[in-house]
Coordinates of C-alpha atoms and ligand atoms in Angstrom, one line a residue:
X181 CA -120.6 80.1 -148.6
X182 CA -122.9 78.0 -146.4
X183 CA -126.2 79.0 -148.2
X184 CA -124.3 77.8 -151.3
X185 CA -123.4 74.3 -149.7
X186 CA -126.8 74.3 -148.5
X187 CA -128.4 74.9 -151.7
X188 CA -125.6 72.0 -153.3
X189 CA -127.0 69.8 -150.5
X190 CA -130.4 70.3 -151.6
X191 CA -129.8 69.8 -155.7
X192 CA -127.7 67.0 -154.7
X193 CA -130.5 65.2 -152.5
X194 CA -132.8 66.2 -154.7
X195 CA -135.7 66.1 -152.4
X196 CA -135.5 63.2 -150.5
X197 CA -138.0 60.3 -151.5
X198 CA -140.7 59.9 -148.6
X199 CA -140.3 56.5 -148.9
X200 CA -136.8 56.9 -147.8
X201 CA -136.8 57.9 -144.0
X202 CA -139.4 56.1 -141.4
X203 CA -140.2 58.5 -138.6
X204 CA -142.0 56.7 -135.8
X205 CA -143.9 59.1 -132.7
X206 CA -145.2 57.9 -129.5
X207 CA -146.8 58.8 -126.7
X208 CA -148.1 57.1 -123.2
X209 CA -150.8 58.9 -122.8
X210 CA -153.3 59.6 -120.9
X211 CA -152.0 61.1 -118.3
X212 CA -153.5 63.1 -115.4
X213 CA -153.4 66.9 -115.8
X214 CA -150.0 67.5 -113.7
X215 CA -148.3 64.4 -114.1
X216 CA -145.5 64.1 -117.2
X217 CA -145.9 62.1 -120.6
X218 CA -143.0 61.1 -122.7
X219 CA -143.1 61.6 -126.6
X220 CA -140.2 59.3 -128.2
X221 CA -139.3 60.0 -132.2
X222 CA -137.7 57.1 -134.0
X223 CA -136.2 58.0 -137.5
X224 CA -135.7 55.5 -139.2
X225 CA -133.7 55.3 -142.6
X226 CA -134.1 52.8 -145.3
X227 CA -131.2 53.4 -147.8
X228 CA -128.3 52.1 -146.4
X229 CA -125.8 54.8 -147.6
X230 CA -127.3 57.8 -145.6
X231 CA -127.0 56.6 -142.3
X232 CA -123.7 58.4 -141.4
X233 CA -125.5 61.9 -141.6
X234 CA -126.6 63.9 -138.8
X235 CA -130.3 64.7 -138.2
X236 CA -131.9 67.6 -136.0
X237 CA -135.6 67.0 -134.3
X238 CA -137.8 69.7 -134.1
X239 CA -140.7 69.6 -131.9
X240 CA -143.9 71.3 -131.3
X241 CA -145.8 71.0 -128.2
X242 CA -147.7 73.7 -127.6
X243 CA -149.7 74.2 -125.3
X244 CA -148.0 71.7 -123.1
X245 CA -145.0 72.7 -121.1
X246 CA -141.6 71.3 -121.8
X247 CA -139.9 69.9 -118.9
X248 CA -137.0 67.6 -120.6
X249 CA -135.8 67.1 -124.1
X250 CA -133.0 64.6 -125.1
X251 CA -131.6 63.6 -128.6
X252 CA -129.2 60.6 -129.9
X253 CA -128.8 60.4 -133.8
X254 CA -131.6 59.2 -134.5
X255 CA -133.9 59.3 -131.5
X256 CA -135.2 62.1 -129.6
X257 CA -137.4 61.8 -126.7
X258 CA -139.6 65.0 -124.8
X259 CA -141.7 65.0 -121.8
X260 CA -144.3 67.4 -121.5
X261 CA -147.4 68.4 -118.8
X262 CA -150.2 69.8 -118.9
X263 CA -152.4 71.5 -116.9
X264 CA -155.5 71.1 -118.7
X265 CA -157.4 68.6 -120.0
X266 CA -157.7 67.9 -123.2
X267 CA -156.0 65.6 -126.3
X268 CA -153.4 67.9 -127.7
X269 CA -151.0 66.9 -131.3
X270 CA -147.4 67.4 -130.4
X271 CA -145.2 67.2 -133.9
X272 CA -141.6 66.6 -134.9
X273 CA -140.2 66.9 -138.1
X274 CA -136.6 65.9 -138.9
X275 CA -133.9 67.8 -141.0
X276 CA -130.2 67.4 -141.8
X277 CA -128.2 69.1 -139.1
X278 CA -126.3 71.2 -141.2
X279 CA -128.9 72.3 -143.4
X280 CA -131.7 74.5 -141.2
X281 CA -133.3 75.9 -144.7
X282 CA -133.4 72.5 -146.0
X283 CA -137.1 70.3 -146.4
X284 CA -137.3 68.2 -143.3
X285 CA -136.7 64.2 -144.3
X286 CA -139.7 63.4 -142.1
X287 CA -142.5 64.4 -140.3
X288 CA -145.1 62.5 -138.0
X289 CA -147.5 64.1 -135.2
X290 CA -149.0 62.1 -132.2
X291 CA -152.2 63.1 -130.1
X292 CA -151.6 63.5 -126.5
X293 CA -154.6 63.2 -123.8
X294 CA -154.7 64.5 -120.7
X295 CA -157.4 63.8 -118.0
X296 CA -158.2 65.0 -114.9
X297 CA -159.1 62.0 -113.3
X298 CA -156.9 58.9 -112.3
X299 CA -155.7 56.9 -115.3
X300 CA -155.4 52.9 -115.9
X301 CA -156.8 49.5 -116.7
X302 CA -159.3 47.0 -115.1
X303 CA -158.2 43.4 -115.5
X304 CA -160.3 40.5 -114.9
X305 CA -158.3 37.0 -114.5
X306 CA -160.4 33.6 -113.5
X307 CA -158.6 32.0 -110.9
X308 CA -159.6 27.9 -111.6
X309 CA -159.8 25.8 -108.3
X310 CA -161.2 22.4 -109.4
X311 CA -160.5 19.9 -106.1
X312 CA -160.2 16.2 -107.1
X313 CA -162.2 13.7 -105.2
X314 CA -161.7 10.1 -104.5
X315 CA -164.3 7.6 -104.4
X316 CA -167.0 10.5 -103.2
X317 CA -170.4 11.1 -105.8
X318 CA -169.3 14.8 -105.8
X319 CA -167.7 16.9 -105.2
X320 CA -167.8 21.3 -105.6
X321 CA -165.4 23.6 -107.6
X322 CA -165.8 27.2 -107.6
X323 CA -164.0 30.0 -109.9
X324 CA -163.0 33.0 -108.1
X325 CA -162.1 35.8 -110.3
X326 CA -159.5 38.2 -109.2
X327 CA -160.7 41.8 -110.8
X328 CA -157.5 44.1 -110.4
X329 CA -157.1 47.9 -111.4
X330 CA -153.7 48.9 -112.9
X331 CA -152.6 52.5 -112.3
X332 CA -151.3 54.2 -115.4
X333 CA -148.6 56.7 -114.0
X334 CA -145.6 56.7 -116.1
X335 CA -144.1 59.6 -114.3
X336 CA -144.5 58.3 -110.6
X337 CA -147.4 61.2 -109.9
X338 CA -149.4 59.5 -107.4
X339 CA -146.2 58.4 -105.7
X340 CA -147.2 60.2 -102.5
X341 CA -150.6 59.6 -102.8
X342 CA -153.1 57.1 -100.6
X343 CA -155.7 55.0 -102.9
X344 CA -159.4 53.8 -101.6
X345 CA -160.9 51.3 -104.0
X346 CA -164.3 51.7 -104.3
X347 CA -166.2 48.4 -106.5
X348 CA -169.5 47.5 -107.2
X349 CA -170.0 44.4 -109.0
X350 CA -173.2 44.6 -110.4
X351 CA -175.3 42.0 -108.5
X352 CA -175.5 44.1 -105.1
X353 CA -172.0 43.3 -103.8
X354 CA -169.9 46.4 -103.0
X355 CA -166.5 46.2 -101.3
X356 CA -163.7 48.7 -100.7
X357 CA -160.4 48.1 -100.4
X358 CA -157.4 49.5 -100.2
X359 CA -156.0 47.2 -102.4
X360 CA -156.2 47.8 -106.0
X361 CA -157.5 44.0 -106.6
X362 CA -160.6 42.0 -105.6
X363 CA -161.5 38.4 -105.5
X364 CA -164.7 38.1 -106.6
X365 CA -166.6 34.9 -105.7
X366 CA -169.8 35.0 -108.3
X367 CA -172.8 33.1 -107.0
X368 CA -174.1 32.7 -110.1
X369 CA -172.8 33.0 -113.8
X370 CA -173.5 35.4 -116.3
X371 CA -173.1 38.7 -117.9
X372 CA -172.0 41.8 -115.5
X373 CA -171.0 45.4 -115.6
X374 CA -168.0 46.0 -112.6
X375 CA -168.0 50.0 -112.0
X376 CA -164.5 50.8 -109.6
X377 CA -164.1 54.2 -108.5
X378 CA -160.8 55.2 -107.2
X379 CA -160.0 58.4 -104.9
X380 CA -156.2 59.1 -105.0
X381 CA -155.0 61.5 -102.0
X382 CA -152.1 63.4 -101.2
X383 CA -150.9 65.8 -99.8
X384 CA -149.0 69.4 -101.2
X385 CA -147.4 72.5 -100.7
X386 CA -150.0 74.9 -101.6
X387 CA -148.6 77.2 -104.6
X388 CA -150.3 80.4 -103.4
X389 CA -150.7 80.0 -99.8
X390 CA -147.9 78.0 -99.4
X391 CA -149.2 75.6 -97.1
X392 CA -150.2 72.0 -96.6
X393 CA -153.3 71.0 -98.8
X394 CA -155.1 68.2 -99.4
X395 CA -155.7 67.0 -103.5
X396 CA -157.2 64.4 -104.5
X397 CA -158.0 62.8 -107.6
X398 CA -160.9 60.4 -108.8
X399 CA -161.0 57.8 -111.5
X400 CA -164.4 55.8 -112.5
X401 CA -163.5 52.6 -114.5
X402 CA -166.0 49.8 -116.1
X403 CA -165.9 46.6 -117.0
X404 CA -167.6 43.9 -118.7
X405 CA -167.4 40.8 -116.6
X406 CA -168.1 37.4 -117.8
X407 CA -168.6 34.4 -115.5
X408 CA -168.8 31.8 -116.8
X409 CA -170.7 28.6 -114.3
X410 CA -168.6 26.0 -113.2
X411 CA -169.1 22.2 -112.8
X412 CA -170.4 22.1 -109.4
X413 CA -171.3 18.4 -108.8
X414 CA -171.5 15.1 -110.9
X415 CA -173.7 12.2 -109.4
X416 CA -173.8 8.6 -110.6
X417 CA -177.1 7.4 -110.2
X418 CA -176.8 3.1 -110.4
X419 CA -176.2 0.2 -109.3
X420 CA -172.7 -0.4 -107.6
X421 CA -173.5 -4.3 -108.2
X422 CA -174.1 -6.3 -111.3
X423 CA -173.2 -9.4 -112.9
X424 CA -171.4 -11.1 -115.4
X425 CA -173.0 -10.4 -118.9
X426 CA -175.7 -8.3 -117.5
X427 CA -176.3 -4.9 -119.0
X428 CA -175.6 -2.6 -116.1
X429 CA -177.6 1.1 -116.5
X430 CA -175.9 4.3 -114.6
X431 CA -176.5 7.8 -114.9
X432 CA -174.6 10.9 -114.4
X433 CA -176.2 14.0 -113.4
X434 CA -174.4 16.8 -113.8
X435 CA -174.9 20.3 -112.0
X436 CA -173.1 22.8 -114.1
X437 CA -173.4 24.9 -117.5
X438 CA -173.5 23.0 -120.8
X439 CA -171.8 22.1 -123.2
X440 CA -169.8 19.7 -120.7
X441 CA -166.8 17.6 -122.2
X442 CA -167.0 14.4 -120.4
X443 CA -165.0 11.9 -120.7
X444 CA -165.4 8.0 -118.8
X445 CA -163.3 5.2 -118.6
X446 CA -164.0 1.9 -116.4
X447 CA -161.2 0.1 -115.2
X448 CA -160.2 -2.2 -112.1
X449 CA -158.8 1.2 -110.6
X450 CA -159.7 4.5 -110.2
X451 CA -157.8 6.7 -112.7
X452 CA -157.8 10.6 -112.8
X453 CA -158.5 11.0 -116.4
X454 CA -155.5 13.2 -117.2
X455 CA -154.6 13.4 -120.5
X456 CA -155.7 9.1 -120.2
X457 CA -157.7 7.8 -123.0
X458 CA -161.3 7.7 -122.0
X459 CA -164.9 7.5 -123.6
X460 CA -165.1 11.4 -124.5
X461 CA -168.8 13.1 -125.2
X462 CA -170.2 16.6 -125.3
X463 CA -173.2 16.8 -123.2
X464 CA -175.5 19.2 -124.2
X465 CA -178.0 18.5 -121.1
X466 CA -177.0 17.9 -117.2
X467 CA -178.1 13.9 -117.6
X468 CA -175.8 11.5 -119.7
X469 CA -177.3 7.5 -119.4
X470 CA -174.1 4.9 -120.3
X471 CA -174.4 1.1 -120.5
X472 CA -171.7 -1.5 -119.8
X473 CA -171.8 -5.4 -120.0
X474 CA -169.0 -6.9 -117.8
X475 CA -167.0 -10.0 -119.2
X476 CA -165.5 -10.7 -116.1
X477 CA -166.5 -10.6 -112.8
X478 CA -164.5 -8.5 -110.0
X479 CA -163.6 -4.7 -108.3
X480 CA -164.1 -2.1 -111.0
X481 CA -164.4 1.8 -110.8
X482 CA -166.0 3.9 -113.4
X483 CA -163.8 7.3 -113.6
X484 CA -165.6 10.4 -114.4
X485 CA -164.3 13.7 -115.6
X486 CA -166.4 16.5 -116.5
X487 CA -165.8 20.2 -117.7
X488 CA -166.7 22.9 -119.4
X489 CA -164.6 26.1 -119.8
X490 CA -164.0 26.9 -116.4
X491 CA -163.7 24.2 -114.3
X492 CA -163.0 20.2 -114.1
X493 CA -164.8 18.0 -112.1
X494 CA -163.8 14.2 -111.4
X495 CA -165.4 11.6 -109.6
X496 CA -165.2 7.9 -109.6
X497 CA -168.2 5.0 -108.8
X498 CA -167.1 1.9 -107.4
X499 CA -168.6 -1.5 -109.2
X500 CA -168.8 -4.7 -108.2
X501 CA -169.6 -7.6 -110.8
X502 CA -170.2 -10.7 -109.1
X503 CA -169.8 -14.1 -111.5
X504 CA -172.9 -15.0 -113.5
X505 CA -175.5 -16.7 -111.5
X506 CA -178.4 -17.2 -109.0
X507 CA -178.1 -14.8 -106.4
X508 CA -177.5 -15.8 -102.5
X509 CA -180.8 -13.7 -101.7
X510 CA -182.8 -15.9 -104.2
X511 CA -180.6 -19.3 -103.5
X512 CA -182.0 -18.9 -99.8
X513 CA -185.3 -17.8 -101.3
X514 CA -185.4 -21.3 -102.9
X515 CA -184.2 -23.1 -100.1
X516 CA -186.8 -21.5 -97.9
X517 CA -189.6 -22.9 -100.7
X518 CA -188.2 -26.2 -101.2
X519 CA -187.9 -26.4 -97.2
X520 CA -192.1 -25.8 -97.2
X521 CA -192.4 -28.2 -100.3
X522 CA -191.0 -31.0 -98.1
X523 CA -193.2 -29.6 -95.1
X524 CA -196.0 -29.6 -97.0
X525 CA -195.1 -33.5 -98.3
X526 CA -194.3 -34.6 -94.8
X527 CA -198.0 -33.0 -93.8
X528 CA -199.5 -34.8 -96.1
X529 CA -197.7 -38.0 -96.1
X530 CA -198.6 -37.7 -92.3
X531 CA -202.4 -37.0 -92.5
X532 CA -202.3 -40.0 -95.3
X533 CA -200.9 -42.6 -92.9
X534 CA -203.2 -41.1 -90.3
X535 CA -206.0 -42.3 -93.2
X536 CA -204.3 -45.5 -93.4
X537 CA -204.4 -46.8 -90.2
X538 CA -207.8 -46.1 -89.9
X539 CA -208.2 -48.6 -92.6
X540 CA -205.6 -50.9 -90.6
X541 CA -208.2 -53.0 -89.1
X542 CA -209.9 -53.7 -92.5
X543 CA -206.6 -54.5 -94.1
X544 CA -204.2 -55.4 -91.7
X545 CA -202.0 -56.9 -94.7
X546 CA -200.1 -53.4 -95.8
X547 CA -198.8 -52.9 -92.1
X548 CA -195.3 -51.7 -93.4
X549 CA -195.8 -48.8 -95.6
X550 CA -197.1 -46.1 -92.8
X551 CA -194.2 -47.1 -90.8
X552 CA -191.6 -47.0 -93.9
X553 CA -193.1 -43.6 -94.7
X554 CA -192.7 -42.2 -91.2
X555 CA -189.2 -43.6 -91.4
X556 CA -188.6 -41.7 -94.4
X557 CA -190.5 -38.4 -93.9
X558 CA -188.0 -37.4 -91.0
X559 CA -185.2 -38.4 -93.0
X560 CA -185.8 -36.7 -95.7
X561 CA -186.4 -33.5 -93.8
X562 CA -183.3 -33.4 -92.5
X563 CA -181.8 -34.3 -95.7
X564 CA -183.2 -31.4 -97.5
X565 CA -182.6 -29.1 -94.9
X566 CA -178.9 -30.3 -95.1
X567 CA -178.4 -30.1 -98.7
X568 CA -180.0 -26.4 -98.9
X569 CA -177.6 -25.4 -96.0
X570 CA -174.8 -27.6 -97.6
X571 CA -175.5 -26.1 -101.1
X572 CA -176.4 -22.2 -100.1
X573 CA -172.9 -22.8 -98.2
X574 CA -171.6 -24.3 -101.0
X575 CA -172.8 -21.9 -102.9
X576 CA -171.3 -19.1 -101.2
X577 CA -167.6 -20.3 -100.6
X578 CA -167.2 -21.5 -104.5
X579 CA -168.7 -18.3 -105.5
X580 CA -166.5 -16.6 -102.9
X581 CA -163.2 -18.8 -104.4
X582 CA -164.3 -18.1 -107.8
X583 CA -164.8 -14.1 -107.4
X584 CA -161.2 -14.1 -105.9
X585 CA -159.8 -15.7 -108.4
X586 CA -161.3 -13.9 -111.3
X587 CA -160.2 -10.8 -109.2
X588 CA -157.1 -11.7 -109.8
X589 CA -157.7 -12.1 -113.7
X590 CA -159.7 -9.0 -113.7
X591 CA -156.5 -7.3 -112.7
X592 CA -154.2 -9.2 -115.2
X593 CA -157.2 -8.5 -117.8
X594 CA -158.7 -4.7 -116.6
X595 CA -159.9 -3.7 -120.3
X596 CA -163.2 -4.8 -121.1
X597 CA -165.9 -4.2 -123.7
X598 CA -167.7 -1.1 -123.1
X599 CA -171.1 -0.2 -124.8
X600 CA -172.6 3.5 -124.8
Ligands
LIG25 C1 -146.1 58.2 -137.7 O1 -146.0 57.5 -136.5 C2 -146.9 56.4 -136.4 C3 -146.8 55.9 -135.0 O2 -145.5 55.5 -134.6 C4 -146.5 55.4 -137.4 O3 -147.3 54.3 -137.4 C5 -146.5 56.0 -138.8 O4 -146.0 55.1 -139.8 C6 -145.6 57.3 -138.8 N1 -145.8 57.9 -140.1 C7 -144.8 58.2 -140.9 C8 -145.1 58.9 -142.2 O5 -143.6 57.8 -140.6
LIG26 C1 -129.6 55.0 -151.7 O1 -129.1 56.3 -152.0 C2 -128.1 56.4 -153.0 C3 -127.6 57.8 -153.1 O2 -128.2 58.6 -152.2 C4 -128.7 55.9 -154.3 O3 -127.8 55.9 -155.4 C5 -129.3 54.5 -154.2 O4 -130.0 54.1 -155.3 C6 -130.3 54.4 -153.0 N1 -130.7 53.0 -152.8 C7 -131.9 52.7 -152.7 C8 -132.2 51.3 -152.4 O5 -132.9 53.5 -152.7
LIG27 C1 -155.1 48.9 -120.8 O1 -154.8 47.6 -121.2 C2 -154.7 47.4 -122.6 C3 -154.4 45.9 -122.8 O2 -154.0 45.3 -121.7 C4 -153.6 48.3 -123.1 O3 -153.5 48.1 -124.5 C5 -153.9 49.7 -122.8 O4 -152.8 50.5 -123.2 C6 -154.1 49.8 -121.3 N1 -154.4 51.2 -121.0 C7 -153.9 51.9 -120.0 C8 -154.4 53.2 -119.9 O5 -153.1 51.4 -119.3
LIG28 C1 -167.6 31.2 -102.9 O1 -169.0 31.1 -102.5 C2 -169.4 29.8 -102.1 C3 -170.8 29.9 -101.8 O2 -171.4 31.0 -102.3 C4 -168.5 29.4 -101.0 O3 -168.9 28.0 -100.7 C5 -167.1 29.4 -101.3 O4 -166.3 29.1 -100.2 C6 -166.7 30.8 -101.7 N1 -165.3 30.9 -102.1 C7 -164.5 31.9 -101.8 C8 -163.1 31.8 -102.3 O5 -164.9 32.8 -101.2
LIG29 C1 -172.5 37.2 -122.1 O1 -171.8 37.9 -123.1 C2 -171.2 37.1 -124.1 C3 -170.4 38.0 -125.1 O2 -170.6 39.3 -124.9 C4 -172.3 36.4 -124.9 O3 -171.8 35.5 -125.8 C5 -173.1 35.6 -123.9 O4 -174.2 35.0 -124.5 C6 -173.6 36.5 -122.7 N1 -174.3 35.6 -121.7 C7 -175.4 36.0 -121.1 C8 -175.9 35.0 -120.1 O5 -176.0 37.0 -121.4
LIG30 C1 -178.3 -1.9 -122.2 O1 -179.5 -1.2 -121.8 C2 -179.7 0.0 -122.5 C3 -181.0 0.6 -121.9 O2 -181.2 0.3 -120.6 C4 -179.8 -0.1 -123.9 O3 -179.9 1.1 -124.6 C5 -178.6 -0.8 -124.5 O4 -178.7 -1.1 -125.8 C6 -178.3 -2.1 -123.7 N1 -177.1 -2.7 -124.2 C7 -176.9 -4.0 -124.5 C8 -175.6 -4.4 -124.9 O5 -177.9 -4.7 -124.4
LIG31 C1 -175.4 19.6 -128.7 O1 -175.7 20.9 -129.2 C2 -175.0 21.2 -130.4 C3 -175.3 22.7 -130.8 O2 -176.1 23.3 -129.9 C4 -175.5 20.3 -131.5 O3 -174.8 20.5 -132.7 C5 -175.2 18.8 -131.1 O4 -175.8 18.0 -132.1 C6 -175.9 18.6 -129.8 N1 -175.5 17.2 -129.3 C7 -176.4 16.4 -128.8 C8 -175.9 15.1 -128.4 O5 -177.6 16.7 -128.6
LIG32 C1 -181.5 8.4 -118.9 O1 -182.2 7.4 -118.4 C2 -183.3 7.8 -117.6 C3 -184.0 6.6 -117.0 O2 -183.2 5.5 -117.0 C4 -184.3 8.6 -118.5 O3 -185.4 9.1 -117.8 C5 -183.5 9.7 -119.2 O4 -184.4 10.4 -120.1 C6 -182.3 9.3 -119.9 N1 -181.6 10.4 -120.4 C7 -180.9 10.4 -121.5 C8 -180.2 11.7 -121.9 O5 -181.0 9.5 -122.3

């Protein structure tokens, strides 16, 4: 009767389409010879009006040992070990529960590897620290890159064991830890190899002896380390002075890798240049040369913000724009000359008279002019000397009135022209 219903079953499936059941294997391999890997099957079934049947997995595994096998309807999951290393296949095909004799519905095989060694991953994260200065030429930023090793051990193998962390990072620097993570502080960027070696320890009942031993277990990984340099300074080279309409020159050097994103903005504050708008350029070099023409005359600060892919750099450059003008250096400069031009007249007005009345006794007539010359000479001195110190203080306190004042407008009016 049941090979009958069987052989029904069969005629009536009609050999089941492969496209009609999905059978999914997986492992999580590799695993250290000792410790356990899971297999999981998946069936999955695509024509809706099959789902109610029952399914039986059917596993080989071989050489491995079984240690646990579960099924659900249509899941079945097996963990193995081995003691030897090796990658083995471990297959599963699927077949209708009542029907042993029948073709499976599916079949799928997965490749298991077993190591002897310590299993898992190197993972290399750069850690950015980019300090913000204010109102210094520069500033540093380092990036620290925190290498960290991952154990693979699905089935809590090295539960009981001790780890050493053995790394050598390529440039001379070795460090062990007992950690399974370093922070690596490159000195200089560029391409490295990172070798870790790991030593797992524990302890166990010896299975012939039956006493305590020692095992231990070794794991060499590799990894390709990039570093890439970071912004380290940014100096502006210039003037912090200038005037009204003048073309004012700076330069920014820039200690770091290019290509550099910089980006420049001058305004009566200092802004960090977050997501602001500013005067963005790629600089291929480690110089960039930028002109500006002031409008208006007041406090003004040139914002800076550099970067390339790891790091951002900001600094800021104070400018003063005095009004247009003759400069208080060179207003006293001219006072000074025009105080020796009047010497130099009063000398020689002096010396003439001194000619003069030499010639008194010959022409006694033309008495008055030595005497309305010596009148003047002193008088005008003085008069000079007061109209320089009256004018260079002058000078200074309406320059002083008008630089406050068009402080003021430069903060009602902060945007200016710029010119690259
Ligand atoms: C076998 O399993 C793999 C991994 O899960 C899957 O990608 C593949 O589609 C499966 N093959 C069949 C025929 O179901
Ligand atoms: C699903 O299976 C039924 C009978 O087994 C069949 O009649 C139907 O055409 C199938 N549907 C699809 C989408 O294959
Ligand atoms: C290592 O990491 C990669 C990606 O993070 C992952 O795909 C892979 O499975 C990991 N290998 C192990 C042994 O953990
Ligand atoms: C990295 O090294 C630089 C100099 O080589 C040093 O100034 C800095 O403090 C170091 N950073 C860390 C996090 O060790
Ligand atoms: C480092 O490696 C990357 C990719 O492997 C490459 O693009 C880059 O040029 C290398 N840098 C150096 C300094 O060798
Ligand atoms: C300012 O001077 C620089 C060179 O010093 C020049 O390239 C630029 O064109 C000048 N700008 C103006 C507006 O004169
Ligand atoms: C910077 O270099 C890139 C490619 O190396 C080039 O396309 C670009 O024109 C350069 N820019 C300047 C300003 O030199
Ligand atoms: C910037 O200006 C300096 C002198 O003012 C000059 O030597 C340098 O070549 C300039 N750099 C660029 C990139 O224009």
């Amino acid at each position: 009767m049941l090979p009958l219903t069987c052989l029904l079953l069969l005629l009536g499936r009609a050999a089941p389409a492969a496209g009609e059941y999905g059978l999914e294997i997986t492992n999580n391999s590799p695993i250290t010879t000792g410790a356990q890997a899971t297999v999981h099957a998946s069936l999955s079934v695509k024509n809706d009006s099959v789902t109610s049947d029952l399914y039986h997995f059917n596993w080989i595994y071989a050489p491995l040992i079984l240690i646990q096998k579960s099924e659900q309807q249509f899941n079945s999951v097996i963990k193995v070990t081995g003691e030897f290393p090796g990658t083995f296949p471990v297959s599963v095909w699927v077949t209708h529960r009542n029907c042993w004799l029948c073709q499976p519905v599916a079949r799928n095989v997965t490749m298991l590897q077993i190591t002897e060694f310590v299993t898992g991953n190197l993972t290399i994260a750069q850690i950015e620290d980019s300090r913000l200065t204010t109102r210094g030429s520069s500033s540093s930023a380092g990036a620290v890159t925190r290498i960290s090793f991952c154990l693979h051990d699905p089935s809590h193998f090295f539960k009981a064991a001790s780890f050493v962390y053995n790394w050598d990072f390529g440039d001379g620097v070795y460090q062990i830890t007992k950690e399974p993570f370093v922070y690596y502080n490159g000195s200089s960027a560029g391409n490295r190899t990172v070798h870790l070696k790991v030593i797992a320890e524990w302890e166990q009942m010896g299975s012939v002896l039956h006493e305590r031993e020692t095992v231990q277990k070794t794991g060499d990984f590799t990894t390709a380390l990039e570093l890439s340099d970071a912004v380290r300074s940014v100096n502006v080279v210039g003037s912090r002075e200038t005037h009204v309409m003048e073309n004012l020159s700076l330069s920014l050097h820039i200690n770091g890798t290019p290509p550099l994103a910089l980006c420049w903005l001058i305004k009566a504050e200092c802004i960090p240049l977050d997501g602001e708008k500013c005067h963005l350029v790629v600089v291929n070099g480690s110089c960039y040369n930028l002109s500006h023409t002031f409008s208006y005359a007041g406090q003004y600060c040139l914002s800076v913000r550099v970067e390339n892919g790891a790091t951002v750099l900001q600094t800021y450059h104070p400018i003063r724009v005095r009004p247009a003008g003759i400069h208080p250096g060179l207003f006293v400069l001219l006072c000074i000359a025009a105080v020796s031009v009047v010497l130099g007249l009063v000398l020689y007005t002096t010396f003439r008279s001194a000619t003069q009345q030499k010639d008194l006794v010959e022409v006694a007539d033309f008495d008055f002019s030595p005497l309305s010359d010596r009148n003047l000479s002193p008088h005008s001195e003085s008069g000079c000397g007061q109209i320089c110190c009256r004018s260079c203080f002058l000078q200074s306190s309406q320059e002083a009135a008008r630089e406050s004042h068009e402080l003021l407008l430069a903060f009602y009016k902060p945007v200016k022209t710029y010119t690259v």
